[in-house]
PDB file of C-alpha atoms and ligand atoms in Angstrom:
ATOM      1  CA  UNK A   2       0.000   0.000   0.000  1.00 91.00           C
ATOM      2  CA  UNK A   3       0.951   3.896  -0.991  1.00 98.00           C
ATOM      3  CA  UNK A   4       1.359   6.403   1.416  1.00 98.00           C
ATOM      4  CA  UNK A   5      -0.431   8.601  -0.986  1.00 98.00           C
ATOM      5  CA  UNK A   6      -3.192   5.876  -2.678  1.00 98.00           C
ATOM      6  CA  UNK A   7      -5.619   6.858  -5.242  1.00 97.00           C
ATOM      7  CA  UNK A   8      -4.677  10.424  -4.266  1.00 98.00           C
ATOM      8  CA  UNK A   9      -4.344  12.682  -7.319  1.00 99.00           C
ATOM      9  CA  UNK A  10      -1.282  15.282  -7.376  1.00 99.00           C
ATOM     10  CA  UNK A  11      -0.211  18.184 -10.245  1.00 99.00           C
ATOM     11  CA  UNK A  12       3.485  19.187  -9.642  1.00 99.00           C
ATOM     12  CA  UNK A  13       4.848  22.433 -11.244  1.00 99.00           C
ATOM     13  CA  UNK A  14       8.567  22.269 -12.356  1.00 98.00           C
ATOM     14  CA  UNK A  15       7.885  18.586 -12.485  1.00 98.00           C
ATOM     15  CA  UNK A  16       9.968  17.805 -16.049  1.00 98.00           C
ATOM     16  CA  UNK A  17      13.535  18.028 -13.949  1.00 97.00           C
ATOM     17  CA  UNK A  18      15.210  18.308 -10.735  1.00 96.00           C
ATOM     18  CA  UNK A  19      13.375  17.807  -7.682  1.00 97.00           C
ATOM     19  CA  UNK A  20      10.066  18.486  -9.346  1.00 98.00           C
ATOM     20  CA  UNK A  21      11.203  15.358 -11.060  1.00 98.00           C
ATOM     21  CA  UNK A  22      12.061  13.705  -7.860  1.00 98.00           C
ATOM     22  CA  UNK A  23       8.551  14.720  -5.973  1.00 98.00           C
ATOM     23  CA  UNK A  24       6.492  13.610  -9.106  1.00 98.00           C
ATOM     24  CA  UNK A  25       8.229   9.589  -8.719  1.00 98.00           C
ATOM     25  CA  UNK A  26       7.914   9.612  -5.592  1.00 98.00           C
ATOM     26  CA  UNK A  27       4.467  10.363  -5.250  1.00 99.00           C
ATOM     27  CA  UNK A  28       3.863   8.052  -7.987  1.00 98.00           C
ATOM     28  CA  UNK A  29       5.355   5.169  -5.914  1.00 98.00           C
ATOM     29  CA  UNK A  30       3.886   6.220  -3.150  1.00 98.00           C
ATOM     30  CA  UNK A  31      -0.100   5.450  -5.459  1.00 98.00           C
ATOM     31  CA  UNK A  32      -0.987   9.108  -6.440  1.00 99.00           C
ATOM     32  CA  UNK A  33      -2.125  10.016  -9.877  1.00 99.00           C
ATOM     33  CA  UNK A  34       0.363  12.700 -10.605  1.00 99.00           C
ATOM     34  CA  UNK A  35      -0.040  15.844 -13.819  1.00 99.00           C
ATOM     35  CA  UNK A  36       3.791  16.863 -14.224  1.00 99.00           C
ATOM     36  CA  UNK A  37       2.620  20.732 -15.474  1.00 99.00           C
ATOM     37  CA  UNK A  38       6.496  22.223 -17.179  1.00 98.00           C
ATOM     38  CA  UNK A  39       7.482  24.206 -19.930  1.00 98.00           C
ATOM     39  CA  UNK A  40       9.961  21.580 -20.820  1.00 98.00           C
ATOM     40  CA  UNK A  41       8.161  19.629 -22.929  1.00 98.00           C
ATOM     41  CA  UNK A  42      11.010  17.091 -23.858  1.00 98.00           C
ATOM     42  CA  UNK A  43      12.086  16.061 -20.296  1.00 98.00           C
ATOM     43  CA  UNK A  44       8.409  16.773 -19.123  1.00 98.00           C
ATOM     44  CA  UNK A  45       6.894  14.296 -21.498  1.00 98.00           C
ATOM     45  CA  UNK A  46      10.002  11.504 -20.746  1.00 98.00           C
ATOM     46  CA  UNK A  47       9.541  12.078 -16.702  1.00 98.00           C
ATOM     47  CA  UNK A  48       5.835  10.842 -17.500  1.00 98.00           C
ATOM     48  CA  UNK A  49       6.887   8.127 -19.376  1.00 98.00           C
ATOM     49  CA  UNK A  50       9.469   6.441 -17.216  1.00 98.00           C
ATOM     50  CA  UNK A  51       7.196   6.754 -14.149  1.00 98.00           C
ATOM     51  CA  UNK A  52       4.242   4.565 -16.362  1.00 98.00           C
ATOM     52  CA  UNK A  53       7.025   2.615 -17.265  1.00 98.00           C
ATOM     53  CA  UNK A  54       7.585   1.843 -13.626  1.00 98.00           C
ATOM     54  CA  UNK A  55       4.108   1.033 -13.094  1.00 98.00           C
ATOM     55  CA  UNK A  56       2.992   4.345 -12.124  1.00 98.00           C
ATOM     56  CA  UNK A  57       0.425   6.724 -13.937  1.00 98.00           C
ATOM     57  CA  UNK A  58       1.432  10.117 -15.102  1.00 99.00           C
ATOM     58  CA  UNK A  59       0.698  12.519 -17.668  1.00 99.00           C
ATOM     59  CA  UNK A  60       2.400  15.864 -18.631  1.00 99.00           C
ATOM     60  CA  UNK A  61       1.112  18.846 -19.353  1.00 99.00           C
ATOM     61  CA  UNK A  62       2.935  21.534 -20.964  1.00 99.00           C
ATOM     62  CA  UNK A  63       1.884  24.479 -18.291  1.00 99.00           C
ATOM     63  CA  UNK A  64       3.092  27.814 -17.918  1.00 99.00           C
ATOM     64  CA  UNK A  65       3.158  28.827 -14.390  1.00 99.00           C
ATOM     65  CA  UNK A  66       2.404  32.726 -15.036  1.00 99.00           C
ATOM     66  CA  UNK A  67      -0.677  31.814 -17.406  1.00 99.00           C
ATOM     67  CA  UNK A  68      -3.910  31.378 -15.577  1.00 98.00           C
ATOM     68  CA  UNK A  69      -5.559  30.092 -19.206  1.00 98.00           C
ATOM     69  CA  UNK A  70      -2.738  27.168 -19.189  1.00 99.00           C
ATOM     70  CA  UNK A  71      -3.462  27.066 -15.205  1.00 99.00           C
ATOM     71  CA  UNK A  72      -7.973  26.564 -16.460  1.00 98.00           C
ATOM     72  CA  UNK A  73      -6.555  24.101 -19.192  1.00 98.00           C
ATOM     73  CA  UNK A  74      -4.690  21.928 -16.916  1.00 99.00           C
ATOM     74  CA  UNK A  75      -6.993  21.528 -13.856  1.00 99.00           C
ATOM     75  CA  UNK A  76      -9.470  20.795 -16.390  1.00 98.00           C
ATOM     76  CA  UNK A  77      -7.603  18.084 -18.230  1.00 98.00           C
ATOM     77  CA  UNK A  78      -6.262  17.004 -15.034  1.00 99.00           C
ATOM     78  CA  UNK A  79      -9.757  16.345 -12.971  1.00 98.00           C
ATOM     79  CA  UNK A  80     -10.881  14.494 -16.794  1.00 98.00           C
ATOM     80  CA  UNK A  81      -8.115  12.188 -16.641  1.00 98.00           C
ATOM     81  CA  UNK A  82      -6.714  11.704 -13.440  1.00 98.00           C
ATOM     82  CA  UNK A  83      -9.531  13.241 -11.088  1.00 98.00           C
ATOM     83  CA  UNK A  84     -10.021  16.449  -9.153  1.00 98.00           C
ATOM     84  CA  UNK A  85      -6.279  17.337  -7.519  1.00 99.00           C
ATOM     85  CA  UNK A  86      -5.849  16.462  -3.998  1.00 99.00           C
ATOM     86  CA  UNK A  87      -2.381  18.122  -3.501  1.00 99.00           C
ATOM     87  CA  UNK A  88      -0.715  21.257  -5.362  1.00 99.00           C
ATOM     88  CA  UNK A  89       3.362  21.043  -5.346  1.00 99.00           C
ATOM     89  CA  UNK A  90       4.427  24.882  -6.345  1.00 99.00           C
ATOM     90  CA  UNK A  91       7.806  23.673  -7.212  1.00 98.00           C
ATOM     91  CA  UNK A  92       8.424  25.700 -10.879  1.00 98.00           C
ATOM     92  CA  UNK A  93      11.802  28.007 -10.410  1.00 97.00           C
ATOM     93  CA  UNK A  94      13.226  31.004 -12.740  1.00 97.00           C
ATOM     94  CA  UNK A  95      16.365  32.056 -11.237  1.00 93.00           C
ATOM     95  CA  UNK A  96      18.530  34.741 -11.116  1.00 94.00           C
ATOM     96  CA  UNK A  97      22.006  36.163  -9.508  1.00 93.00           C
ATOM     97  CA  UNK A  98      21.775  39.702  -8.840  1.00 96.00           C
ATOM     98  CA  UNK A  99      21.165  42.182  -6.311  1.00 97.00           C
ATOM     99  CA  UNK A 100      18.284  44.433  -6.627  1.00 98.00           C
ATOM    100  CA  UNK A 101      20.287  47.336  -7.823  1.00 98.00           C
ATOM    101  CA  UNK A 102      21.481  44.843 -10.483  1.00 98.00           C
ATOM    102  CA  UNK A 103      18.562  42.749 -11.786  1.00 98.00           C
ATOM    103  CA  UNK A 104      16.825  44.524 -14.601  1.00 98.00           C
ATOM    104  CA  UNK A 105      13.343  45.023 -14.310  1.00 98.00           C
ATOM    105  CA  UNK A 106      12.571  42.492 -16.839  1.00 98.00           C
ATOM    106  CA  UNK A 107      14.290  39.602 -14.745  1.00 98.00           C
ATOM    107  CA  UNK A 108      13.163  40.785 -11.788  1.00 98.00           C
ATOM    108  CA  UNK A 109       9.104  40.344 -13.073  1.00 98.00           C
ATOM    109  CA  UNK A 110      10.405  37.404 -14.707  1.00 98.00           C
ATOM    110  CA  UNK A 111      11.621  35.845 -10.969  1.00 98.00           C
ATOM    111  CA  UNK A 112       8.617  37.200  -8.899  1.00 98.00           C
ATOM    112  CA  UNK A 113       5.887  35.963 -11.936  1.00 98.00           C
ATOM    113  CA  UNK A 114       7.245  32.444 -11.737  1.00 98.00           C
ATOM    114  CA  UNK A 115       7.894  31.827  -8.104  1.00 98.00           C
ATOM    115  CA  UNK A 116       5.267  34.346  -6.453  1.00 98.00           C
ATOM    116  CA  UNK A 117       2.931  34.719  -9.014  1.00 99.00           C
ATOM    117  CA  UNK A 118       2.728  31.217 -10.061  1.00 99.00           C
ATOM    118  CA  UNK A 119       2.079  29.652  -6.899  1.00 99.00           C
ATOM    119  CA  UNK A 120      -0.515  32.459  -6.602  1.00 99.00           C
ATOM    120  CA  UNK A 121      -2.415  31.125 -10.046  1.00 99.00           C
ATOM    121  CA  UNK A 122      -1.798  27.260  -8.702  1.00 99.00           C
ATOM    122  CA  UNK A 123      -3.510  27.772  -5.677  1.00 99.00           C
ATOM    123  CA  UNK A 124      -6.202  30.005  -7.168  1.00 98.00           C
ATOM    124  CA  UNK A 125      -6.837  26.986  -9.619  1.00 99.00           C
ATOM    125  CA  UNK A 126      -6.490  24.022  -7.654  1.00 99.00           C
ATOM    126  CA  UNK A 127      -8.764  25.555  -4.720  1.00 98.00           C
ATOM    127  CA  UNK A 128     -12.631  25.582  -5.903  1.00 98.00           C
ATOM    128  CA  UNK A 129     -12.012  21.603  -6.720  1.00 98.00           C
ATOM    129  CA  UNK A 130     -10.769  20.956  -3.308  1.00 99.00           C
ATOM    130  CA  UNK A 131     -12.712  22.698  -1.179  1.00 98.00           C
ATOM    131  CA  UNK A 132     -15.428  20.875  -3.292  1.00 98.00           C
ATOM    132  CA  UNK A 133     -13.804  17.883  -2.021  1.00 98.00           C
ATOM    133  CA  UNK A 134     -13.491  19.155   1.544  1.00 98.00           C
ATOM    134  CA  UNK A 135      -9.825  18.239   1.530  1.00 98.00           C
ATOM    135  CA  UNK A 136      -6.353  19.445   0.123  1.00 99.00           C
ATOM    136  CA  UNK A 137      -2.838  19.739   0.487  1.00 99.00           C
ATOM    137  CA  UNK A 138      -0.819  22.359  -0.572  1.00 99.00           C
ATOM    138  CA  UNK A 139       2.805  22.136  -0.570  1.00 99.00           C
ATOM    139  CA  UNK A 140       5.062  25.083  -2.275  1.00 99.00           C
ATOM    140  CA  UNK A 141       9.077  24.663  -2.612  1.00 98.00           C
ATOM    141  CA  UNK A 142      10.533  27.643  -1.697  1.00 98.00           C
ATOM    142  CA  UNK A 143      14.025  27.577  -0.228  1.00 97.00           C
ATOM    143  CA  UNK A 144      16.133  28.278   3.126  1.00 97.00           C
ATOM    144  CA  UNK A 145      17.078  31.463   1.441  1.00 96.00           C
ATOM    145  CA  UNK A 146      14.214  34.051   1.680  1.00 96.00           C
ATOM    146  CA  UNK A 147      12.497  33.083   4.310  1.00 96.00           C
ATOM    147  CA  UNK A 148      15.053  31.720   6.543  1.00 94.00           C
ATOM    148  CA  UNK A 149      18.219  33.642   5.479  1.00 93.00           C
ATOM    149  CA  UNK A 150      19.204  36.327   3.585  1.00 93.00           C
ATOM    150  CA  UNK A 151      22.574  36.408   1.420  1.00 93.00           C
ATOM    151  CA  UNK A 152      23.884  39.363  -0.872  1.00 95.00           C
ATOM    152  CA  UNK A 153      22.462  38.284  -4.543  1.00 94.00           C
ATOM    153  CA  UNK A 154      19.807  36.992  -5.872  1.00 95.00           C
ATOM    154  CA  UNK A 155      17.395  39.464  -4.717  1.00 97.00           C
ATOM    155  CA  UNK A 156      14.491  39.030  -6.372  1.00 98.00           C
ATOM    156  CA  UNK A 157      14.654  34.739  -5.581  1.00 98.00           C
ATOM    157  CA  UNK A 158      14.523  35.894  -1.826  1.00 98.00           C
ATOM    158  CA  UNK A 159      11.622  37.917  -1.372  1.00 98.00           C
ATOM    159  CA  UNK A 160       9.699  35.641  -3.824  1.00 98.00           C
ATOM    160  CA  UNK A 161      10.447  32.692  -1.825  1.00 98.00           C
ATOM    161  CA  UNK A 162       9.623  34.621   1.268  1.00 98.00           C
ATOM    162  CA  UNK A 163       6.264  35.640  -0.255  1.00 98.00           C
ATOM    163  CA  UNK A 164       5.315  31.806  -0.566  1.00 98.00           C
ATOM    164  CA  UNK A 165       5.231  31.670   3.058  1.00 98.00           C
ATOM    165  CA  UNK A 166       3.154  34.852   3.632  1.00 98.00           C
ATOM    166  CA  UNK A 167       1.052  33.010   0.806  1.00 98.00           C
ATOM    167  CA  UNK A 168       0.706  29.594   2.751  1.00 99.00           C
ATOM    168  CA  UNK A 169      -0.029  31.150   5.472  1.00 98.00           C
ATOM    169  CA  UNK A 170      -3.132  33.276   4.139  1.00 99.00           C
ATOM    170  CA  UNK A 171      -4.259  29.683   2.784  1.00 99.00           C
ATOM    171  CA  UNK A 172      -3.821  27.717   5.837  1.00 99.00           C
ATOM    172  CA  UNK A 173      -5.586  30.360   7.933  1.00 98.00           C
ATOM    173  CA  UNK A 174      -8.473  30.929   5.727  1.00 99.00           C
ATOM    174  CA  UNK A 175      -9.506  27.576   4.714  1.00 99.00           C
ATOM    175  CA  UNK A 176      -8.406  25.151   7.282  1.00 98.00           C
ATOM    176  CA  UNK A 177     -11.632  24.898   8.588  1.00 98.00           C
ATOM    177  CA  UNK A 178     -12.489  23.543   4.887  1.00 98.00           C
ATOM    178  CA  UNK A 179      -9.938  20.675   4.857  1.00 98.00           C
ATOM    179  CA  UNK A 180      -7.395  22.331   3.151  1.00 99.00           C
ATOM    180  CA  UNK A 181      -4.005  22.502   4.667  1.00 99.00           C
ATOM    181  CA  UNK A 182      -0.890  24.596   3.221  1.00 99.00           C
ATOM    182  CA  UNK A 183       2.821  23.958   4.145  1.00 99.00           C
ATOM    183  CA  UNK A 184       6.375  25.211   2.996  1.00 98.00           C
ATOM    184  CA  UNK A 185       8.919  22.891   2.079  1.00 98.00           C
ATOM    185  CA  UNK A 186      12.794  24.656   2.728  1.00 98.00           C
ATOM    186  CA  UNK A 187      15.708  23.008   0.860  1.00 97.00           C
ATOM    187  CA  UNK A 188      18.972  23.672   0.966  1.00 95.00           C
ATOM    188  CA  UNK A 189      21.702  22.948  -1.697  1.00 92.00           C
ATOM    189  CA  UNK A 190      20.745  20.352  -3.593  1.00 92.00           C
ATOM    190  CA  UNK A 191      22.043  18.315  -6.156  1.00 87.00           C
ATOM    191  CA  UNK A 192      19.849  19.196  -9.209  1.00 84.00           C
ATOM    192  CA  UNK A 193      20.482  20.749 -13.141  1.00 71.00           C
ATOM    193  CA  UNK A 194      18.744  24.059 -11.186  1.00 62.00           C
ATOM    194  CA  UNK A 195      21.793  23.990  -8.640  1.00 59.00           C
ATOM    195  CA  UNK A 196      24.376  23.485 -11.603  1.00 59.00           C
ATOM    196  CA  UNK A 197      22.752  26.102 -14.042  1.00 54.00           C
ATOM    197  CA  UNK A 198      23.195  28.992 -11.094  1.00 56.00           C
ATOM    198  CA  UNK A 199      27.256  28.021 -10.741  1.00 53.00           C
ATOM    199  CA  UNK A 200      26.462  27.121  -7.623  1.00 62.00           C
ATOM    200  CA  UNK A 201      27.908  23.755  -7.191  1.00 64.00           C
ATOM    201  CA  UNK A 202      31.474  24.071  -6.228  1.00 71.00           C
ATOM    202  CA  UNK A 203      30.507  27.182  -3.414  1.00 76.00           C
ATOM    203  CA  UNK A 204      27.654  24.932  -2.539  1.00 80.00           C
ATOM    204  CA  UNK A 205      30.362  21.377  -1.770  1.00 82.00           C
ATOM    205  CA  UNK A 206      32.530  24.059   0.072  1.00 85.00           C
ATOM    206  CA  UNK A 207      29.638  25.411   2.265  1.00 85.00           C
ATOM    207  CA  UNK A 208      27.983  21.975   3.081  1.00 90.00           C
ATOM    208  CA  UNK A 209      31.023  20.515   4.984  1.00 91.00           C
ATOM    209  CA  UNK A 210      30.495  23.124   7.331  1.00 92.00           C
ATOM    210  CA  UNK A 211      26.851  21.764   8.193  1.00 94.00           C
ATOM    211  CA  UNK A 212      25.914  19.469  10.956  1.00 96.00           C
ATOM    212  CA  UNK A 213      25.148  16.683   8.027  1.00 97.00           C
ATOM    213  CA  UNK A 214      28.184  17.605   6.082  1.00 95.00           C
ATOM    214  CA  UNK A 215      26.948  17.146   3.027  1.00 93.00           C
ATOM    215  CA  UNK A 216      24.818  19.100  -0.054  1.00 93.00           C
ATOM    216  CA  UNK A 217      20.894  17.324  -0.253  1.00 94.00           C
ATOM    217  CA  UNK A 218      19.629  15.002  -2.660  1.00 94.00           C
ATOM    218  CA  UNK A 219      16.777  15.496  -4.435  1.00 96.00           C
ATOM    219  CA  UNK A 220      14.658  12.387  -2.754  1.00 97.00           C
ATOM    220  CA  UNK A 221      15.163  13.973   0.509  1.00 97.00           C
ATOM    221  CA  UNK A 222      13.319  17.405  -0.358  1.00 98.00           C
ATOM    222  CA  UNK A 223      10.872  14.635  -2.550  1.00 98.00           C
ATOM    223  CA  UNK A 224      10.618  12.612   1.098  1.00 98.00           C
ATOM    224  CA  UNK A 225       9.326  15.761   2.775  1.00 98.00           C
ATOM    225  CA  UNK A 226       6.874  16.939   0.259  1.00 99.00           C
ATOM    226  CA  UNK A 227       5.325  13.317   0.349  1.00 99.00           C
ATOM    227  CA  UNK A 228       5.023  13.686   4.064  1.00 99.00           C
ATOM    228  CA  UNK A 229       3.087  17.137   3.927  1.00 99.00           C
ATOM    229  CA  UNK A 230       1.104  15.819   1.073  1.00 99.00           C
ATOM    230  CA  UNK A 231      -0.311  12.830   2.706  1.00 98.00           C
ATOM    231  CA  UNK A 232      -2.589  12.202   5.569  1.00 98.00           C
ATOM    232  CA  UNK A 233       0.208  11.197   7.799  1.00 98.00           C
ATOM    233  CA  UNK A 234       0.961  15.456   8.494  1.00 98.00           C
ATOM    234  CA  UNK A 235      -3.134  15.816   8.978  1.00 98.00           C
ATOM    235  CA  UNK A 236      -2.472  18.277  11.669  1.00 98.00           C
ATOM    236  CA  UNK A 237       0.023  20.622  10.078  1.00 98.00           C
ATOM    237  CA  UNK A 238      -0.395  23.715   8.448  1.00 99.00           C
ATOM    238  CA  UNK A 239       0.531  27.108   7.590  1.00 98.00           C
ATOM    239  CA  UNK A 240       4.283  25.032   8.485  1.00 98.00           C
ATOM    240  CA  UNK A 241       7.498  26.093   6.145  1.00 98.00           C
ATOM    241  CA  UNK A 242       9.996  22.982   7.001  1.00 98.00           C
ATOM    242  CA  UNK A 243      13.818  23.197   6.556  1.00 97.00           C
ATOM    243  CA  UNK A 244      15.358  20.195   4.454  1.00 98.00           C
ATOM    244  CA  UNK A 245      18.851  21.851   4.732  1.00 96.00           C
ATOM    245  CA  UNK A 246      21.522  18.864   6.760  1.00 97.00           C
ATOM    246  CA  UNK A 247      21.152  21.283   9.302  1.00 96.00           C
ATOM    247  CA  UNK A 248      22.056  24.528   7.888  1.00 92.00           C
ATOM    248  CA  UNK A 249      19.889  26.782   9.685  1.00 84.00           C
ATOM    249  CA  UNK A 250      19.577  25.404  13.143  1.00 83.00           C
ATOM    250  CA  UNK A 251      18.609  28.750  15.399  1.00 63.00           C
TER     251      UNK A 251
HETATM  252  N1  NAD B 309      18.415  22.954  -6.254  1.00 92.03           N
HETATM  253  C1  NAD B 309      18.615  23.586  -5.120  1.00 92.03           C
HETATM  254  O1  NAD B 309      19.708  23.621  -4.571  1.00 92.03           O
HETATM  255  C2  NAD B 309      17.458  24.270  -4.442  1.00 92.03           C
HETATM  256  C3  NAD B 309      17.660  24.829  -3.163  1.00 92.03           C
HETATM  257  C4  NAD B 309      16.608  25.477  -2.539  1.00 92.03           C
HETATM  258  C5  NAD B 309      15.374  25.549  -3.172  1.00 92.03           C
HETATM  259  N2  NAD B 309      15.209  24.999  -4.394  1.00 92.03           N
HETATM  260  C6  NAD B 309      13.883  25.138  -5.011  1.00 92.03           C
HETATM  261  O2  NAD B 309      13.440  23.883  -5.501  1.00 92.03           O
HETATM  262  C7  NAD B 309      12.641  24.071  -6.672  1.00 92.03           C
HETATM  263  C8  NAD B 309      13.175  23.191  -7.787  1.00 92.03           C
HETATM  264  O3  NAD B 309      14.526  23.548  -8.039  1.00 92.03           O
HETATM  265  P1  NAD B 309      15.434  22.732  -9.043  1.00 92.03           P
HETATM  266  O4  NAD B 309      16.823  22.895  -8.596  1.00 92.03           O
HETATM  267  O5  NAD B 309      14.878  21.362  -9.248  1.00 92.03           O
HETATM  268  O6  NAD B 309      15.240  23.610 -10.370  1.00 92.03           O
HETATM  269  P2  NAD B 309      15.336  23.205 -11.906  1.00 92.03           P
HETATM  270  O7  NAD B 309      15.734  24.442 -12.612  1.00 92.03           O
HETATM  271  O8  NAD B 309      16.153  21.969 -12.102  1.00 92.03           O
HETATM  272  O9  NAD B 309      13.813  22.848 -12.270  1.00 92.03           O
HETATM  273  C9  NAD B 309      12.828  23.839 -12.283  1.00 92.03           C
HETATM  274  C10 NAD B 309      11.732  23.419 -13.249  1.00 92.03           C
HETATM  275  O10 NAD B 309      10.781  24.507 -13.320  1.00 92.03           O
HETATM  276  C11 NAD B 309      10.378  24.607 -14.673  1.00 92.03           C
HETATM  277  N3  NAD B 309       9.830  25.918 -14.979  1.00 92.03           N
HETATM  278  C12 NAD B 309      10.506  27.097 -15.144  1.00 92.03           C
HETATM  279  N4  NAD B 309       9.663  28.081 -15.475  1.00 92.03           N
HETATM  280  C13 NAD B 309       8.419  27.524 -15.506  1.00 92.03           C
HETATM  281  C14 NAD B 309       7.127  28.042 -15.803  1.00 92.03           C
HETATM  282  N5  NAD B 309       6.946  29.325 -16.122  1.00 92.03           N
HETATM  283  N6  NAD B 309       6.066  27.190 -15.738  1.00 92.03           N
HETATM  284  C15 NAD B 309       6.245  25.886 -15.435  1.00 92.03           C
HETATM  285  N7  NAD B 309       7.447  25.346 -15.165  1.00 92.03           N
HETATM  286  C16 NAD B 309       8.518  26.155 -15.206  1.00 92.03           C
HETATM  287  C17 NAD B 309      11.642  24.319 -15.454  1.00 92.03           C
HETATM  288  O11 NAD B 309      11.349  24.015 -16.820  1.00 92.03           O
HETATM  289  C18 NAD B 309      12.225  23.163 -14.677  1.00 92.03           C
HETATM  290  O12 NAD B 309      11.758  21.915 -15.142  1.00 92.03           O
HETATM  291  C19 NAD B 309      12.708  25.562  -6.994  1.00 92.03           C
HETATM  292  O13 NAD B 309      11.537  26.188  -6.557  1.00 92.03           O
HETATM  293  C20 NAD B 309      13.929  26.042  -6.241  1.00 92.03           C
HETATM  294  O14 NAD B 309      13.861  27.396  -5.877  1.00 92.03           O
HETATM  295  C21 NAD B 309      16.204  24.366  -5.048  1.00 92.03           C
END
């Protein structure tokens, strides 16, 4: 038996990385999962090699920051999979610089992805659950924003920051409805994501200095998410949980 049986799942940013990660393990674990990417090419293969595995998958080539591609893929995903049961905001657009920095362009670009499009996943995923009477929303953001602040990136920060303020609002205003929101907070992990940004040397460096010694892998941020999406965290919410070896400890 599943930890998450017959439960049906859409993950954003589910083509790669740990979006790719979450949208196995939930599969394994008996959900029904809609990868929703703009990758088409690694979205459509992630589907395949979980129904390969026995699973049952489909992708969806959705654009965050589009609430038509948002309509199109709730709709196709309650036709052929059933009405969601859990939301993973997981989707990333990254970038380096400090606010001074960042053009205006990238910085839209940063907050419509990670801010915006958990915004338009919620907003889209809601009516069916609290149809249902139940949901569970889970958003990726990241130690950094709402945890910790570090000189770059500064658009990534407050956007990550704003999914908590986001979760929050959810969990407060429609917990008595059966729908519970909670924050998942990774550290470095290995992923494409954390070797795009030219992270991954700094980041080997940095994680010998944490309790676990080590940068994540992407099962253990996909370990979490299943916990928070299944019954077994039925009295948590509005929680933002650190997967970071230990980073953060204060
Ligand atoms: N990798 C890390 O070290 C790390 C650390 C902390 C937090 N995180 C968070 O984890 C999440 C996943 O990170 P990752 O490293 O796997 O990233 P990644 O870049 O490997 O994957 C992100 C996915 O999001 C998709 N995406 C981008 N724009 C989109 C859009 N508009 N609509 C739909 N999908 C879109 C990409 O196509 C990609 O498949 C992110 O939210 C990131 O901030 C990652």
């Amino acid at each position: 038996m599943g930890r998450i049986d017959n439960k049906v799942a859409i993950v954003t940013g589910g083509a790669q990385g740990l979006g790719r990660s979450i949208a196995e393990l939930f599969a394994a674990e008996g959900a029904a999962v809609l990868i929703a990417d703009i990758r088409d090419t690694e979205g459509e293969a992630t589907a395949a090699a979980i129904n390969a595995a026995g699973g049952r998958a489909i992708y969806q080539h959705l654009d965050v920051t589009d609430v038509a591609q948002w309509t199109a893929g709730v709709e196709r995903c309650n036709d052929e999979l059933g009405v969601p049961d859990v939301l993973v905001s997981n989707a990333l657009y990254w970038n380096m610089d400090n606010i001074l920095d960042i053009s205006v362009e990238n910085w839209n670009k940063v907050v419509d992805v990670i801010l915006n499009g958990t915004f338009h996943g919620i907003r889209a995923v809601l009516p069916g659950m609290l149809e249902k009477g139940a949901g569970s929303i889970v958003s990726v953001a990241s130690v950094i924003g709402p945890l910790v602040h570090v000189p770059f990136s500064g658009a990534y920060q407050p956007s990550k920051a704003g999914m908590v303020g986001l979760t929050r609002h959810v969990a407060a205003t429609w917990g008595h409805q059966g729908i519970r929101a909670n924050v998942v907070m990774p550290g470095p992990m290995y992923t494409d994501g954390l070797a795009q940004n030219q992270f991954t040397e700094g980041a080997e460096a940095i994680a010998q200095t944490f309790p676990l010694g080590r940068v994540g892998r992407p099962e253990e941020v996909a370990q979490a998410a299943l916990f928070l999406a299944s019954d077994e965290s039925s009295y948590m919410t509005g929680a933002a949980l650190p997967v970071d070896g230990g980073q953060f400890i204060v």
